[in-house]
């Protein structure tokens, strides 16, 4: 009998609804608070169409995926669930390792799942143009393609240092018709103010968010789009976990351990949330969120009320946070450098349904190389954090003789991150730095919130 | 009823044999001639294991794919056949357009199909190390991964100008464990001779081939590996066409037009050859090979005896050629810059079973952008030549109202070619140059062959 390597679904097996966990939570998710009044609030209405605001707080367990979005998903979905036979063999583990590979999307990561949905709902609401920010470029390129599919204009404020260092990501967005501008730019007040103080500012994600938000606030035809953190983003990403569940059924195995990396939380949430109903009913299963030691919001930060953005303009959310003014040291996993954690993922962690681990950059790249040399695919630095934990767990199984089934959320490929691989291979990867002192300072700047719920 | 976008096969539907067209040809393929004696010859025995030499001239119609190779293929095969609904809609054509996408392989192109096979047969023959050349890097990276899978060392001589301009391709090969060196190098006699004359030589594919061949001749543990042109390479690539045939059956359509780009001919041959038995029996079907106007071996060159390499060390083959000393002007489709054409593809063209067209670079990139903006995938410059012809044919259908089925061999993605897209988007793409005079000079240097067969 030949071994089956990939669990391949047909298009007819794709989920037709996203799964919304909010009504199933044993304790409700804390609200978002208005940054001014500190009273419960929805997302800022000028920035988001009403449909996405509804999804953000919906009490419906299943939200139908509109036909038009399903058609777009079919361009790359269902994505494969692949058995890592060669990695297992290399590790000598009795564990079964599977990975759900989202890198088959044209944008190269899971981000396209929500980019398509957000572009659709904005188009439907009569919006003509979306503004967003991007750091390393994964999100910006996904939104550029989503907008192109639905005939929306797309303006991307790209952190200047990335704009200069990652020209290929920029060209990708331009190939898909987006306008990309280095941030800080002279096109917004906040950008001009920053450039006046420091004409050579390298930019930051916080600044880029502020510019995109100002852009969207300033134009009637424009909304703002966010690639992670929020509930509606995780909702759209549940297609990952829903497909995976079905694929594991086909393979006739049950996941003992689910592993995904977390930055804002949308990749991890999209994989984990559909497995939560069983977990909440007591099913024995480890669900592990992996973050970088350079930005360890869940392993080192408190669960606290904090602003979603550096400038303190975004709603206040209850989340694990290192403080909205904390700026993590530069790293090769740009997608994991968010000061906080998605309120939903934070809540699930608080309730004890998921665990968190932090992994350093050197171990991450060592694991990435092992994966690339056995499985072929060169993983992005972000999911390589999760690969490290998968390998750790597989080696524990080798020790104990347990035949666990481990499932990895492999969110994207590293084709545009090869500069980081080069540094690692040359032994020139900088050590991670994490400053307790900086976090202490940032935590001192948490907003004083009186809301008692 | 929802539209099916992709024809997805299961692993059990994958071909278990490659199709060898040699015994089915109505007129036998002319032999290879020894460059010294001009007598029929096999491939140079020290450079290739006997198994590949046998495949090169085999009379067996089907050659079983060894189990170990099938297992490796499953890491990315079967590849999808995708219906280009959005491109059709954009063109307003009644034609059905399908594309067979080989870019899902970890190496990003079809090249991995033969890299895995060649690594396997070399390993089986006791070879420890493979030497090869690469231009743009598609072939080098595929062989690096194939060697990693089977535990062989891999040495890649990479044309120096590409080595400097395409660092990501180089890092990819190193990530997979290969040793990559800019050619001309000081590690071979030919490299040292060239550097002595011109220390700043940018290198060329011809020089890199000579270095890799010298390397392999000079070491008992090493063989040489070629990524296109030869019969056994096209044989391995027939998995593309065999899968496509089955997928078209599932979709319940018959191909009216097959289109692929040609450089050495392995991508095109791999798609076209399995459709040949029907075509040779008179089935009405256009099979179109698309080459660049900058290197138009089939549309402008004669069918003649010529050396396979610039130095005149390789066997002499009967092929459409611009002369082995012809060096095409630089272009963004490095994979299509070969002076000749695979003897097998040349023979099929001579027999009238395939037609050839040449496409210029500007139209190629215009077509690539249309494809990227409708279908999402950013195609490599090489298959973008074929996309131009697909669009031409689809527009003819629009004119005539014919509902033809057009099938495109989309051999790989353009993630490492975004520099070319940038030039195109900025209006800075150089015009193609093709010099009749240069070709005339090169054709004057064709070997005088007395062999009459």
Coordinates of C-alpha atoms in Angstrom, one line a residue, chain A residues 1-11 14 16 67 70-78 82 85-86 99 101 104-108 145 148-150 165-172 174-178 368-369 372-378 413-422 425, chain B residues 1-11 14 16 67 70-78 82 85-86 99 101 104-108 145 148-150 165-172 174-178 368-369 372-378 413-422 425:
Chain A
X1 CA 0.0 0.0 0.0
X2 CA 1.4 3.4 -1.0
X3 CA 1.6 6.1 1.7
X4 CA -0.7 9.0 1.3
X5 CA 1.3 12.2 1.8
X6 CA -1.4 14.9 1.4
X7 CA -5.0 15.0 2.4
X8 CA -6.6 16.8 -0.5
X9 CA -10.1 18.0 -0.3
X10 CA -12.3 18.9 -3.3
X11 CA -13.9 22.3 -3.8
X14 CA -14.8 23.6 1.4
X16 CA -19.6 27.4 3.3
X67 CA -20.8 32.9 -3.0
X70 CA -16.2 31.2 -2.1
X71 CA -15.4 31.6 -5.8
X72 CA -12.3 33.7 -5.0
X73 CA -11.2 31.2 -2.3
X74 CA -11.4 28.4 -4.9
X75 CA -8.4 30.0 -6.7
X76 CA -6.2 28.5 -4.0
X77 CA -8.4 26.7 -1.5
X78 CA -8.9 24.0 -0.2
X82 CA 0.5 17.4 4.3
X85 CA 7.0 11.9 6.6
X86 CA 10.5 13.1 5.9
X99 CA 1.1 20.7 8.4
X101 CA 0.0 24.9 4.2
X104 CA -0.2 28.0 -1.8
X105 CA -2.2 31.3 -2.0
X106 CA -0.9 33.7 -4.7
X107 CA -0.1 36.1 -1.9
X108 CA 2.0 33.4 -0.2
X145 CA -4.7 41.3 -4.4
X148 CA -7.6 44.0 -7.4
X149 CA -10.1 41.0 -7.4
X150 CA -13.0 43.3 -6.4
X165 CA 14.9 46.5 2.4
X166 CA 12.1 44.4 0.8
X167 CA 11.6 45.8 -2.7
X168 CA 10.1 42.5 -4.0
X169 CA 7.2 42.7 -1.6
X170 CA 6.6 46.3 -2.8
X171 CA 6.8 45.3 -6.5
X172 CA 4.4 42.4 -5.8
X174 CA 2.3 47.2 -7.5
X175 CA 2.0 44.3 -9.8
X176 CA -1.4 43.7 -8.3
X177 CA -2.2 47.4 -8.9
X178 CA -1.8 48.9 -5.4
X368 CA 13.3 26.3 9.6
X369 CA 16.4 24.8 8.0
X372 CA 13.3 23.1 4.4
X373 CA 15.8 20.2 4.0
X374 CA 13.3 17.5 4.8
X375 CA 10.0 18.8 3.5
X376 CA 11.3 21.1 0.8
X377 CA 9.1 24.1 1.5
X378 CA 11.1 27.1 2.9
X413 CA 6.5 30.5 2.6
X414 CA 9.7 32.4 3.1
X415 CA 10.5 33.4 -0.5
X416 CA 10.8 37.0 0.4
X417 CA 12.7 36.3 3.6
X418 CA 15.7 34.6 2.1
X419 CA 17.9 37.5 3.3
X420 CA 17.2 36.3 6.9
X421 CA 18.2 32.8 5.9
X422 CA 21.4 34.1 4.4
X425 CA 23.6 30.4 7.3
Chain B
X1 CA -24.6 24.8 -9.0
X2 CA -21.3 26.2 -8.0
X3 CA -18.5 26.5 -10.5
X4 CA -15.5 24.2 -10.1
X5 CA -12.3 26.2 -10.5
X6 CA -9.7 23.5 -10.0
X7 CA -9.5 19.9 -11.2
X8 CA -7.8 18.3 -8.2
X9 CA -6.6 14.7 -8.5
X10 CA -5.8 12.5 -5.5
X11 CA -2.4 10.9 -5.1
X14 CA -0.9 10.1 -10.2
X16 CA 3.0 5.5 -12.1
X67 CA 8.3 4.0 -5.7
X70 CA 6.7 8.6 -6.5
X71 CA 6.9 9.3 -2.8
X72 CA 8.9 12.4 -3.4
X73 CA 6.5 13.6 -6.1
X74 CA 3.7 13.4 -3.6
X75 CA 5.3 16.2 -1.7
X76 CA 3.8 18.6 -4.3
X77 CA 2.0 16.4 -6.9
X78 CA -0.5 16.0 -8.3
X82 CA -7.0 25.5 -12.8
X85 CA -12.5 32.0 -15.0
X86 CA -11.4 35.5 -14.2
X99 CA -3.7 26.2 -16.7
X101 CA 0.4 25.0 -12.5
X104 CA 3.4 24.6 -6.4
X105 CA 6.6 22.6 -6.1
X106 CA 8.9 23.9 -3.3
X107 CA 11.5 24.8 -6.0
X108 CA 8.8 26.9 -7.7
X145 CA 16.6 20.1 -3.4
X148 CA 19.1 17.1 -0.5
X149 CA 16.2 14.6 -0.6
X150 CA 18.6 11.7 -1.6
X165 CA 21.9 39.9 -9.4
X166 CA 19.7 37.1 -8.0
X167 CA 21.1 36.5 -4.5
X168 CA 17.7 34.9 -3.3
X169 CA 18.0 32.0 -5.8
X170 CA 21.6 31.4 -4.5
X171 CA 20.4 31.5 -0.9
X172 CA 17.6 29.1 -1.7
X174 CA 22.3 27.1 0.0
X175 CA 19.3 26.6 2.3
X176 CA 18.8 23.2 0.7
X177 CA 22.5 22.4 1.3
X178 CA 24.1 23.0 -2.1
X368 CA 1.9 38.5 -17.4
X369 CA 0.4 41.6 -15.6
X372 CA -1.4 38.3 -12.3
X373 CA -4.3 40.8 -11.9
X374 CA -7.0 38.3 -12.8
X375 CA -5.7 35.0 -11.6
X376 CA -3.5 36.2 -8.7
X377 CA -0.5 34.1 -9.5
X378 CA 2.5 36.1 -10.6
X413 CA 6.0 31.5 -10.4
X414 CA 7.9 34.7 -10.7
X415 CA 8.7 35.4 -7.1
X416 CA 12.4 35.8 -7.9
X417 CA 11.7 37.7 -11.0
X418 CA 10.0 40.7 -9.5
X419 CA 13.0 42.9 -10.5
X420 CA 11.8 42.4 -14.1
X421 CA 8.3 43.3 -13.2
X422 CA 9.5 46.5 -11.6
X425 CA 5.9 48.7 -14.5

